[in-house]
PDB file of C-alpha atoms in Angstrom:
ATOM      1  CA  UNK A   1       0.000   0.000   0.000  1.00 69.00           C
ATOM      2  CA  UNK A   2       2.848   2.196   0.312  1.00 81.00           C
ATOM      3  CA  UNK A   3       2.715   5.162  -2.401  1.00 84.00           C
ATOM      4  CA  UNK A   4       6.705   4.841  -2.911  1.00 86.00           C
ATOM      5  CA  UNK A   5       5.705   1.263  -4.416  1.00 82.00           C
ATOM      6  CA  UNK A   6       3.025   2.516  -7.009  1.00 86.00           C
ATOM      7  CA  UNK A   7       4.796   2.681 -10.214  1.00 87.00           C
ATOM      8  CA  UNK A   8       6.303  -1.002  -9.262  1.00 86.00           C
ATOM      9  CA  UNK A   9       2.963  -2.309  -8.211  1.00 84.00           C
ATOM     10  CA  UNK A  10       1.377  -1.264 -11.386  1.00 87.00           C
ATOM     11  CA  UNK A  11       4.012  -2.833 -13.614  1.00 89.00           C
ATOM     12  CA  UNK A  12       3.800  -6.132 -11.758  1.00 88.00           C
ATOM     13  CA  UNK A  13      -0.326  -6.201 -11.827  1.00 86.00           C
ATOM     14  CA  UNK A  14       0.192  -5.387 -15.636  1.00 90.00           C
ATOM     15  CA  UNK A  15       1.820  -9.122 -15.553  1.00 89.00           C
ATOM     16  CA  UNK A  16      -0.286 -10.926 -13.663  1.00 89.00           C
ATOM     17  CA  UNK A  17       1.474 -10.477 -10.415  1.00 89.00           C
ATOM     18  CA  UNK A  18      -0.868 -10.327  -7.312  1.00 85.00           C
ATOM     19  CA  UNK A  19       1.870 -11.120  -4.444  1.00 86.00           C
ATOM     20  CA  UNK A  20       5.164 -11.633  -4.204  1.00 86.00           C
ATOM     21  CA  UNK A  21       7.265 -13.185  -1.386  1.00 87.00           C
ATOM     22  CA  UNK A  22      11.542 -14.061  -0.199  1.00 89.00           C
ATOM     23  CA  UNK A  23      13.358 -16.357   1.571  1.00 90.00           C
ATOM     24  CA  UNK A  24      16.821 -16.505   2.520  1.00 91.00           C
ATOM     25  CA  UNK A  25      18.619 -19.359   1.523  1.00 89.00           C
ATOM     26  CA  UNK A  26      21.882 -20.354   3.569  1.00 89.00           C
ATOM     27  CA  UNK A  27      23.955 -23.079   1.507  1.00 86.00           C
ATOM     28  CA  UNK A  28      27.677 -23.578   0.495  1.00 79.00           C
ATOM     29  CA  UNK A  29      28.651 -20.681   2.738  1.00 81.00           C
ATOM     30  CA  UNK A  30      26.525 -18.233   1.417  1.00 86.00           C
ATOM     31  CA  UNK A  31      22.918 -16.191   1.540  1.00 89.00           C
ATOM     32  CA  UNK A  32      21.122 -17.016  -1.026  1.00 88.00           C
ATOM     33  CA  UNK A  33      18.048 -15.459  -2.073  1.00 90.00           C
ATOM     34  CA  UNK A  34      14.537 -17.457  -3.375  1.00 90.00           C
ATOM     35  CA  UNK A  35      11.824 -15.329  -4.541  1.00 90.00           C
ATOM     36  CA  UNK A  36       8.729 -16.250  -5.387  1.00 89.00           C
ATOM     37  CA  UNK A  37       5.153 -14.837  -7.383  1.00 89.00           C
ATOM     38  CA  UNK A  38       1.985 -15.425  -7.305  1.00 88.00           C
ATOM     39  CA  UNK A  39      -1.328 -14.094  -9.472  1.00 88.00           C
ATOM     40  CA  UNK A  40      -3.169 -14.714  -6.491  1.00 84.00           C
ATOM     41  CA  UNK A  41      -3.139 -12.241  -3.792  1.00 80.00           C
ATOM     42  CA  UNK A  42      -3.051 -14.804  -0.567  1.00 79.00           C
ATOM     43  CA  UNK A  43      -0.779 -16.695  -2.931  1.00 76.00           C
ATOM     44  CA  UNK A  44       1.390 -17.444   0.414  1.00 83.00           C
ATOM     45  CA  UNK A  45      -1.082 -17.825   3.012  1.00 78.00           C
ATOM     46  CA  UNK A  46      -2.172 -21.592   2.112  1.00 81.00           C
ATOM     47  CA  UNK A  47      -0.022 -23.918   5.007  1.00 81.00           C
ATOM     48  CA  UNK A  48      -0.032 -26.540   1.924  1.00 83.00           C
ATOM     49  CA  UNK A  49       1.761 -24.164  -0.918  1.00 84.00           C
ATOM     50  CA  UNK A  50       3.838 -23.650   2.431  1.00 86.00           C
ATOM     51  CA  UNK A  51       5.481 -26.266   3.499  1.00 87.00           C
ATOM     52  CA  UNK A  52       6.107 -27.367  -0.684  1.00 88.00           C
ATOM     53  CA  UNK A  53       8.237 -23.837  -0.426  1.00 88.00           C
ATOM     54  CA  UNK A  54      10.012 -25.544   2.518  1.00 89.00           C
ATOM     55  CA  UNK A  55      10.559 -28.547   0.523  1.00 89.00           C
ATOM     56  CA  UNK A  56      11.804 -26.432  -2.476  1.00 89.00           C
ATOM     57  CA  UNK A  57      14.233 -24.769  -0.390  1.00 90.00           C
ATOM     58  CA  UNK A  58      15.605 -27.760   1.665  1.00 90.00           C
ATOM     59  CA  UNK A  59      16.089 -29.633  -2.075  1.00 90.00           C
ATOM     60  CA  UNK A  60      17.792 -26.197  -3.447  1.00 90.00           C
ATOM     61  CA  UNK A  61      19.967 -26.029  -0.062  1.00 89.00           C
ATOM     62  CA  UNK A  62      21.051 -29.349  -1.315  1.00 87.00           C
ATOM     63  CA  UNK A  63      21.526 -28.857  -4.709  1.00 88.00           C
ATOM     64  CA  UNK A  64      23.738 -26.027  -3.735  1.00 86.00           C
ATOM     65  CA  UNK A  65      25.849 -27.782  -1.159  1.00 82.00           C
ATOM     66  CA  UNK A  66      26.348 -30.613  -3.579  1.00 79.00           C
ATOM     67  CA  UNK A  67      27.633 -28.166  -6.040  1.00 80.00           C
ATOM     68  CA  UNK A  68      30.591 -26.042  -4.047  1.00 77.00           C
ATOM     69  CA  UNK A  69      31.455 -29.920  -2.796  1.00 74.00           C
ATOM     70  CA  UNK A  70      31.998 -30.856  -6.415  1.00 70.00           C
ATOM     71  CA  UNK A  71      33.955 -27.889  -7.616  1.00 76.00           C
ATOM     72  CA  UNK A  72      35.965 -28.024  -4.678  1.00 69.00           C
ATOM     73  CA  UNK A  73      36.786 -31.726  -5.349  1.00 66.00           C
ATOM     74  CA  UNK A  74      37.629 -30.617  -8.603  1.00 66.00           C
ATOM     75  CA  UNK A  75      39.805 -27.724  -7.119  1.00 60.00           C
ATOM     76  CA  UNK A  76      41.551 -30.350  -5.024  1.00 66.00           C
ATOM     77  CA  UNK A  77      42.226 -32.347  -7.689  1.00 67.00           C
ATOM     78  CA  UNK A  78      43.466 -30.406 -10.095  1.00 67.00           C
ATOM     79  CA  UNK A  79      45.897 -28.951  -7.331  1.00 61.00           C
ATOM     80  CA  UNK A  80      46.861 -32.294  -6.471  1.00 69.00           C
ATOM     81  CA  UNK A  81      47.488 -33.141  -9.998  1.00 66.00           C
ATOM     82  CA  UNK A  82      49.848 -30.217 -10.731  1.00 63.00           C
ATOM     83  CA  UNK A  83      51.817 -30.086  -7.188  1.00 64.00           C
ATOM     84  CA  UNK A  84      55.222 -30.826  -6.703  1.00 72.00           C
ATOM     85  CA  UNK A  85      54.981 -32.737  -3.739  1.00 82.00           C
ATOM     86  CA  UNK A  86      54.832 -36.712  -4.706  1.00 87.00           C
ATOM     87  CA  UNK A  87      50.952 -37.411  -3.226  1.00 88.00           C
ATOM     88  CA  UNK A  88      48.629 -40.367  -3.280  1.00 90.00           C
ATOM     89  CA  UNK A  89      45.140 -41.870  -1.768  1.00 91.00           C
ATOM     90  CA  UNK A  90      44.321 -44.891  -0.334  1.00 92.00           C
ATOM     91  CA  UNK A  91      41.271 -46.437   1.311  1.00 92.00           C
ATOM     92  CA  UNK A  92      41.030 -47.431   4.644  1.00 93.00           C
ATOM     93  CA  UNK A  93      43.036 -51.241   4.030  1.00 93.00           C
ATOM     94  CA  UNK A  94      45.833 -48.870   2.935  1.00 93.00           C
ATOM     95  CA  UNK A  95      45.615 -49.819  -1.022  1.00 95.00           C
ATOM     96  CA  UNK A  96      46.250 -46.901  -3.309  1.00 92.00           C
ATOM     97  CA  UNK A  97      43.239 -45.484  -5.794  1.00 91.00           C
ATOM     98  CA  UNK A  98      45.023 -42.511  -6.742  1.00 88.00           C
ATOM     99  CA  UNK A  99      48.621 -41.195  -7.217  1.00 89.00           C
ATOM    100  CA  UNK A 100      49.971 -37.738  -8.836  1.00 88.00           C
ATOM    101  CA  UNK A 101      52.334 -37.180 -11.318  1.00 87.00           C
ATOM    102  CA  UNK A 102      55.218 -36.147  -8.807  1.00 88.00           C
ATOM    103  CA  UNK A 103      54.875 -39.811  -7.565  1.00 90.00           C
ATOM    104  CA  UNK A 104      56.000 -41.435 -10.461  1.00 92.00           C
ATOM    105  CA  UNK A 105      58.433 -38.704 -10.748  1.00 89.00           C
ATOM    106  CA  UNK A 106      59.954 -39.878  -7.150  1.00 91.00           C
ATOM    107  CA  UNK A 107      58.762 -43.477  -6.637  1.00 92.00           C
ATOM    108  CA  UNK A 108      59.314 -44.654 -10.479  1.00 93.00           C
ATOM    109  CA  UNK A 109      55.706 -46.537 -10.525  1.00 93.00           C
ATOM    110  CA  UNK A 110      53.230 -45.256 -12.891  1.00 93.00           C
ATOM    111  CA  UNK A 111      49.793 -44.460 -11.539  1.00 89.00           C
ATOM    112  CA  UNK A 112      48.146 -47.634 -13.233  1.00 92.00           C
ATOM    113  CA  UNK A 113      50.471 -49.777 -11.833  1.00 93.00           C
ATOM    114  CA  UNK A 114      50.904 -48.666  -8.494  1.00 92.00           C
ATOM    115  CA  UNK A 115      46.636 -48.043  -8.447  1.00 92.00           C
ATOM    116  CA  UNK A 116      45.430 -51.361  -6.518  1.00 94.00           C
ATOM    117  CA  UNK A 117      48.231 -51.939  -4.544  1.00 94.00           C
ATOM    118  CA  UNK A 118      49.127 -51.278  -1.119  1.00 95.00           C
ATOM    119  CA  UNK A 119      51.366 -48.726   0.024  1.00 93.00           C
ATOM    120  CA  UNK A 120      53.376 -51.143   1.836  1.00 91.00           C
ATOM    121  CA  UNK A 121      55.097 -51.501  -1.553  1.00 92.00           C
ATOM    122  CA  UNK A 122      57.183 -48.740  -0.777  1.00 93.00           C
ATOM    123  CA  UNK A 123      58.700 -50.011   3.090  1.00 90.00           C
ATOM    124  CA  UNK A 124      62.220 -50.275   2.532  1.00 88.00           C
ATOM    125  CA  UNK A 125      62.413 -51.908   5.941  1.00 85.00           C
ATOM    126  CA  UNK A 126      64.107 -49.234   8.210  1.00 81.00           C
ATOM    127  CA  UNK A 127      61.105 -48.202  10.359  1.00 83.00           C
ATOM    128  CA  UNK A 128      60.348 -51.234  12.711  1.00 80.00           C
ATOM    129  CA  UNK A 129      56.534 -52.466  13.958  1.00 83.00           C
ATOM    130  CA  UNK A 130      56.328 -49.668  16.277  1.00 80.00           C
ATOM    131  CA  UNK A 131      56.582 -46.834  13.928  1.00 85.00           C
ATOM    132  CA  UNK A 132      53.361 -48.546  11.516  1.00 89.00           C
ATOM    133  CA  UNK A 133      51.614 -49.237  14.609  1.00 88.00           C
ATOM    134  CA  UNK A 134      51.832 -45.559  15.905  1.00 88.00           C
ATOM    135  CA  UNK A 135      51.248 -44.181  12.621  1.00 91.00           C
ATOM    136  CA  UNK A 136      48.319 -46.325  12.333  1.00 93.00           C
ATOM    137  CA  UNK A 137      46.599 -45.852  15.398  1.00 91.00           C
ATOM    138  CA  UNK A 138      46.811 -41.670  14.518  1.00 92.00           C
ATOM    139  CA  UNK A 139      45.290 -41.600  11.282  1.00 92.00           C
ATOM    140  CA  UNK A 140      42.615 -44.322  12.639  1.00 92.00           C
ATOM    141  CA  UNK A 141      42.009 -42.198  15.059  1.00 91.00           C
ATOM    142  CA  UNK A 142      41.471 -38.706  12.494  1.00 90.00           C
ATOM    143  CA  UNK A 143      44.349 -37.104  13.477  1.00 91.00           C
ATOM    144  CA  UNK A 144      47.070 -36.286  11.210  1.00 91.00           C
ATOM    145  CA  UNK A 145      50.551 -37.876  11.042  1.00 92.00           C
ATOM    146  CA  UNK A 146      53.761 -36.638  10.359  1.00 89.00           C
ATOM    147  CA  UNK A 147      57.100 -37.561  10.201  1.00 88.00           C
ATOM    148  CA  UNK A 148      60.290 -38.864   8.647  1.00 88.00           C
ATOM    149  CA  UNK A 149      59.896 -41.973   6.650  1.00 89.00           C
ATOM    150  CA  UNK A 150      62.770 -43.923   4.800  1.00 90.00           C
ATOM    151  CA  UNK A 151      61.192 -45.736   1.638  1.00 92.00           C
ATOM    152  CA  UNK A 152      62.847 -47.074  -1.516  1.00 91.00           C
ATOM    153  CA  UNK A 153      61.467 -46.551  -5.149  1.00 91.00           C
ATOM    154  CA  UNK A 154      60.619 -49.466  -8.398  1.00 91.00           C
ATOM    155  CA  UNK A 155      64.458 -50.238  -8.182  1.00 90.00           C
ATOM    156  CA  UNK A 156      65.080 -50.862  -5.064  1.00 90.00           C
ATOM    157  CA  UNK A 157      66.875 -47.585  -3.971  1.00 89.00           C
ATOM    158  CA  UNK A 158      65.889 -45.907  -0.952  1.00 89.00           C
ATOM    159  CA  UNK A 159      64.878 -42.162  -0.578  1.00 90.00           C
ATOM    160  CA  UNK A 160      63.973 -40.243   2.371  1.00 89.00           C
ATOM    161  CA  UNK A 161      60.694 -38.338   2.350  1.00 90.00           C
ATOM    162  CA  UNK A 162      58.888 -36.037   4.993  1.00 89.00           C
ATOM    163  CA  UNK A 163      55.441 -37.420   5.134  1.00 90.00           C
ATOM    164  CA  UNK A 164      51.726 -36.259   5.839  1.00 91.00           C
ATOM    165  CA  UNK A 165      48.979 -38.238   6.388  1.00 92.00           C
ATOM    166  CA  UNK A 166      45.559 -36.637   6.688  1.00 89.00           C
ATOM    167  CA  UNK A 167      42.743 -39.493   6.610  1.00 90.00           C
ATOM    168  CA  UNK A 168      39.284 -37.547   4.951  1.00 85.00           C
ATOM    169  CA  UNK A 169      35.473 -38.739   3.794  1.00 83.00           C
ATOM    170  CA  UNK A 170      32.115 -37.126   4.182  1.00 73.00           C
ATOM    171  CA  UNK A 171      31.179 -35.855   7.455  1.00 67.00           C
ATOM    172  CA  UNK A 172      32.457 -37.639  10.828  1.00 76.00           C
ATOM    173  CA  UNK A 173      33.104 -40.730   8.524  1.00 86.00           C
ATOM    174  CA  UNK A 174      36.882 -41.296   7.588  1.00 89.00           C
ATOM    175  CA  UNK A 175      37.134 -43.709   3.880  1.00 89.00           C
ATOM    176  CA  UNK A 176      39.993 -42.419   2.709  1.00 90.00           C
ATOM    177  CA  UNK A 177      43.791 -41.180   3.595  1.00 91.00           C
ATOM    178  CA  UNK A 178      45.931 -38.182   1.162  1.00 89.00           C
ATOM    179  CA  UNK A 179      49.996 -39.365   2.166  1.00 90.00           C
ATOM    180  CA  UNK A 180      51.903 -35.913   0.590  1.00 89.00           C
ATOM    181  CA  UNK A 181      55.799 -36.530   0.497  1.00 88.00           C
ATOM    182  CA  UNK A 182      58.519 -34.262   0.612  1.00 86.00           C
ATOM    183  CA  UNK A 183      61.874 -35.532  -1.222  1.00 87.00           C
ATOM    184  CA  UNK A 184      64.680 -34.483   2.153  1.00 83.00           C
ATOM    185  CA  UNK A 185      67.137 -36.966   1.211  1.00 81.00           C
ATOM    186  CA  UNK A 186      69.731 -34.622  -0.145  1.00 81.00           C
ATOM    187  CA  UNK A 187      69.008 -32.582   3.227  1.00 80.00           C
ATOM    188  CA  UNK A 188      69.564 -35.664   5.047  1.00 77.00           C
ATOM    189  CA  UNK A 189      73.166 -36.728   2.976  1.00 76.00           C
ATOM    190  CA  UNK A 190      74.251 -32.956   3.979  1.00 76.00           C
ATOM    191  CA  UNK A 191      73.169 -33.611   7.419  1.00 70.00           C
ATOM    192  CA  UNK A 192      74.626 -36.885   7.916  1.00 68.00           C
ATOM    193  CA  UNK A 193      78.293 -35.768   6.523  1.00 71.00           C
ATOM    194  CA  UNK A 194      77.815 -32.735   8.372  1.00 70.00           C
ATOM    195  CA  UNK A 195      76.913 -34.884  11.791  1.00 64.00           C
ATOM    196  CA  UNK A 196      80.363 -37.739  10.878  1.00 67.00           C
ATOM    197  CA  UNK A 197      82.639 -34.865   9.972  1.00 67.00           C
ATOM    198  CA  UNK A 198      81.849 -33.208  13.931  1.00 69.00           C
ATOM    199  CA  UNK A 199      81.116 -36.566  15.500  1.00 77.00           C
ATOM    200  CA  UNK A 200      79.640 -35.224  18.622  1.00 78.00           C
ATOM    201  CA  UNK A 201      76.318 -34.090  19.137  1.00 80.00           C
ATOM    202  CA  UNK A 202      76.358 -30.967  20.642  1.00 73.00           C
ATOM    203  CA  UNK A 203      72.716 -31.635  22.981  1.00 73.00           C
ATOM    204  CA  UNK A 204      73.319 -34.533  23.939  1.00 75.00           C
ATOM    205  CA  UNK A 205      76.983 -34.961  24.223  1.00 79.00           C
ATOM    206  CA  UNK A 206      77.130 -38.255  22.491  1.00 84.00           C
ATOM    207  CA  UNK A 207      77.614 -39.331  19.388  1.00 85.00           C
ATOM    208  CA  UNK A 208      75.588 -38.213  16.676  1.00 84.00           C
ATOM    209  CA  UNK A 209      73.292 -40.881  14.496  1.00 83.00           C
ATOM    210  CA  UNK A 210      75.525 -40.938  11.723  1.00 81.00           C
ATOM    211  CA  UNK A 211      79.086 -41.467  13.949  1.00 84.00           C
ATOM    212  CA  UNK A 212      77.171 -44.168  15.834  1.00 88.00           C
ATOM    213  CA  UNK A 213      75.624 -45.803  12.727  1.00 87.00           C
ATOM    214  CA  UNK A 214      78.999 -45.701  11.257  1.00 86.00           C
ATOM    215  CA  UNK A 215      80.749 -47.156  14.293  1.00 88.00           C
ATOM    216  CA  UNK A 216      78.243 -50.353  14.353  1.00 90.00           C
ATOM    217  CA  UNK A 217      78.731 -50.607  10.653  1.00 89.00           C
ATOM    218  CA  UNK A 218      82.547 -51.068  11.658  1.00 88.00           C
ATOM    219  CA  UNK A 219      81.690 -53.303  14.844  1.00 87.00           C
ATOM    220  CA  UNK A 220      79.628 -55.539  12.406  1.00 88.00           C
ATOM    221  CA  UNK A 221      82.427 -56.059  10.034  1.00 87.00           C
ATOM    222  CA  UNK A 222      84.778 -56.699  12.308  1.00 84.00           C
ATOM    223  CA  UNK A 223      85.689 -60.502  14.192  1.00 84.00           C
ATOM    224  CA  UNK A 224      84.611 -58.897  18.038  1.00 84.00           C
ATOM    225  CA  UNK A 225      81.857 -60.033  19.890  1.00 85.00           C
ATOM    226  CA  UNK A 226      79.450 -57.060  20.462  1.00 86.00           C
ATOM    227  CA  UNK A 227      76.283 -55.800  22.180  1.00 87.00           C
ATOM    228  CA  UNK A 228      73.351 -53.474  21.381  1.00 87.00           C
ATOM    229  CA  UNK A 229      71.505 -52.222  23.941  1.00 88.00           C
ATOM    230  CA  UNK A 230      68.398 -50.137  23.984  1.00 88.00           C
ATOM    231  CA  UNK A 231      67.040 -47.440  26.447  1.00 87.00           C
ATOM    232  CA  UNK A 232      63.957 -45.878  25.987  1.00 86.00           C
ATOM    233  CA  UNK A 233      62.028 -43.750  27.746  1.00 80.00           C
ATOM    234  CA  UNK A 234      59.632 -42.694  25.704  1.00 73.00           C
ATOM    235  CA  UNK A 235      56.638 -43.343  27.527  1.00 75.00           C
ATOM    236  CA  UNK A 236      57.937 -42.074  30.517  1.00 74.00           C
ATOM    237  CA  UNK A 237      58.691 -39.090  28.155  1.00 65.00           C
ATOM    238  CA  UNK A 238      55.207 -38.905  26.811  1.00 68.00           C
ATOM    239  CA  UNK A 239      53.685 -38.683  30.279  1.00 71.00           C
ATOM    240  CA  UNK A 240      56.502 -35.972  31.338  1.00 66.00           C
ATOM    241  CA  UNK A 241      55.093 -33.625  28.424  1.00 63.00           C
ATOM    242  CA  UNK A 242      51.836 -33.330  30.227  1.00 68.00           C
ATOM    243  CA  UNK A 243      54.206 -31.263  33.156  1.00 70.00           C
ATOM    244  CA  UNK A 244      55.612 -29.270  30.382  1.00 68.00           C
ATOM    245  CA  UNK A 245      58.249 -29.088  27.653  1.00 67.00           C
ATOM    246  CA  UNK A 246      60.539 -27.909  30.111  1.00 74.00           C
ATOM    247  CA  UNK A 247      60.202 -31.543  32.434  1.00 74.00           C
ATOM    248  CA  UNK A 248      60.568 -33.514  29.071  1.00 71.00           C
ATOM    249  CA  UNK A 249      64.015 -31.937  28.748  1.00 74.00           C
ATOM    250  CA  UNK A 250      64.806 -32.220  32.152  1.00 79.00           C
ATOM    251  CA  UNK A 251      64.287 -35.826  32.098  1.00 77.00           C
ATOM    252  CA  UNK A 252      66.270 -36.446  28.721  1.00 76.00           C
ATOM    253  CA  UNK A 253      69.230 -34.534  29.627  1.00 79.00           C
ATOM    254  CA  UNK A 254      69.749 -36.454  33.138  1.00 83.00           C
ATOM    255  CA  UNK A 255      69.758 -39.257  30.894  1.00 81.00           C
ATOM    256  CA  UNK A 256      72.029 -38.412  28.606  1.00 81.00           C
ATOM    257  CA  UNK A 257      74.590 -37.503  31.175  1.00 83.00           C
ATOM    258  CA  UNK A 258      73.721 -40.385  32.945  1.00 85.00           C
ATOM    259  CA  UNK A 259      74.526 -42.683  29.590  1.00 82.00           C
ATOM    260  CA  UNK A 260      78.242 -40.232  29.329  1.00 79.00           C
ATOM    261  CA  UNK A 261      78.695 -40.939  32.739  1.00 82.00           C
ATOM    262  CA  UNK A 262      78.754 -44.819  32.929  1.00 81.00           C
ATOM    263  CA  UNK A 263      79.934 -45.647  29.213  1.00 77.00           C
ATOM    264  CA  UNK A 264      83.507 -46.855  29.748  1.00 68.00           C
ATOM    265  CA  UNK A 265      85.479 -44.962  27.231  1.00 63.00           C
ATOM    266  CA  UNK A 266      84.991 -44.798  24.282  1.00 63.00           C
ATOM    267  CA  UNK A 267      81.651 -43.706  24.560  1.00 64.00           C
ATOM    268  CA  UNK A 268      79.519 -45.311  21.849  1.00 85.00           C
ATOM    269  CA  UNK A 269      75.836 -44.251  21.959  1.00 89.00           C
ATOM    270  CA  UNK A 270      73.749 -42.029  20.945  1.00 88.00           C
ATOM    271  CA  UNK A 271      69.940 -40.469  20.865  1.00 84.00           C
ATOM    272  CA  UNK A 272      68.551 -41.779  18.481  1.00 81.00           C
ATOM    273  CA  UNK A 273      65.094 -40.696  18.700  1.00 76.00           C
ATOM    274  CA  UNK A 274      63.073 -38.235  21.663  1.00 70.00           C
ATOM    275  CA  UNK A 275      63.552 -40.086  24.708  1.00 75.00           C
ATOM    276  CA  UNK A 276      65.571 -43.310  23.383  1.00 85.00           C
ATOM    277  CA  UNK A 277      69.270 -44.020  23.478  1.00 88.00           C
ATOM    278  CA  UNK A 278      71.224 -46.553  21.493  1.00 90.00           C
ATOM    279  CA  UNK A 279      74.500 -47.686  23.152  1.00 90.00           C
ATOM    280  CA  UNK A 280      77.469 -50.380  21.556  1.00 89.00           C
ATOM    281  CA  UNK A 281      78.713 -52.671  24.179  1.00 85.00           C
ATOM    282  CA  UNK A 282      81.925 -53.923  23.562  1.00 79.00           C
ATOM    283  CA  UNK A 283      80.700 -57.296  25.144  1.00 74.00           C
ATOM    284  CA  UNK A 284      78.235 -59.670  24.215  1.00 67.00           C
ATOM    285  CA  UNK A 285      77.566 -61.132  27.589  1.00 69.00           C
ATOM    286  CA  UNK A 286      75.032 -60.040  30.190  1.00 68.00           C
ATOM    287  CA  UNK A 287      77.725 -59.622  32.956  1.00 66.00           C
ATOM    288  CA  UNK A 288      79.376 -56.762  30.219  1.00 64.00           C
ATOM    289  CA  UNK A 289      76.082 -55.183  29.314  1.00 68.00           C
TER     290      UNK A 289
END
């Protein structure tokens, strides 16, 4: 009735149009706006024609949410396509359905061979049954992993990568995992000549992973009984972090000095992982260890 709408009013009667009504519609992030007319004047007062509107918008609220899903698949993987970082997918047994380009590049297998198979086919057997196991139990869990993983490619020769998992699916439910790989094995070749040519590590005081890992190379070439021992406290460690970073640090340090302390010399150990210490025994009996 208001004068200011005359002109309008008169155009829309000359069509037909007796009533016209809006809804906001809130899908794929967005306000959306349905409007709707009618050539009857209490086009919108029947509960009936009513609650079909609801049902229109609750399909259209769909419609749209289906479509920003899709193009954002189609985002994803056509970024995942094109990235540098080696990438693939596998279901929930841990087969892969999908690998990128940069995977062949790295790994040597082509995406239809490699599709089907499981990603075990890339263990080159330097990460034990604990390091699956924890690594399984995250991603079951949704949670992310990440870390340092030491695989080998089609022929055999091993690379060292800095992986992601991130498991994904529709809604709560997890049916897939994306495993993105960064190539850090020239890193680590620079770090491990960098760690034999100064021998020490400067943290802990003992030796560093590569010194160590070349000193049991020698002690298994040589005619010398020998022992390997293994101290870990990592779930000691674990609990520690719930008192702060500060107590975790605390505890490994007393350790270490601990380990430099009682090592007869030379002192042949060192950390080889966050709360775990790896000591050669120059005996293989239980009275020298």
């Amino acid at each position: 009735a208001d004068e200011g709408y005359l002109p309008w009013r008169r155009a829309a009667e000359s069509e037909g149009i007796r009533a016209v009504a809006a809804w906001p519609l809130q899908a794929a992030g967005e306000t959306w706006l349905l409007q709707l007319y009618s050539e009857r004047g209490n086009g919108f007062a029947d509960d009936q024609r009513l609650h079909l509107i609801d049902q229109q918008l609750a399909e259209l609220r769909r419609f749209l949410d289906d479509d920003a899903r899709l193009r954002e698949q189609a985002l994803l993987a056509a970024a995942l396509r094109m990235a540098g970082n080696a990438g693939f997918i596998t279901d929930l047994n841990g087969d892969i359905v999908w690998s990128n380009a940069a995977f062949t590049r790295l790994t040597g297998y082509p995406a239809e061979e490699v599709r089907g198979k499981n990603a075990r086919i890339l263990k080159s057997g330097r990460q034990g049954t604990r390091y699956y196991r924890e690594l399984w139990s995250t991603i079951r869990s949704g949670q992310v992993w990440s870390g340092e993983t030491v695989d080998h490619d089609r022929d055999g020769l091993r690379y060292v990568i800095h992986q992601t998992i991130s498991p994904f699916g529709r809604g709560e439910r997890i049916s897939h995992y994306l495993s993105l790989h960064d190539d850090i094995s020239s890193q680590k070749a620079a770090q491990q000549l960098r760690e034999l040519e100064s021998g020490i590590d400067p943290r802990s005081g003992l030796l560093t992973r590569a010194s160590f890992e070349q000193a049991l190379a020698e002690a298994c070439g040589g005619q010398q009984p020998f022992g390997l021992a293994l101290i870990s406290l990592r779930r000691f460690s674990e609990a520690a972090q719930a008192m702060g970073r500060e107590m975790e640090d605390l505890i490994v340090g007393e350790m270490s000095q601990r380990v430099r302390n009682n090592l007869p010399a030379p002192q042949r150990a060192c950390q080889s992982a966050a709360g775990e210490f790896l000591v050669l025994l120059d005996s293989d009996s239980s009275a020298g260890h």
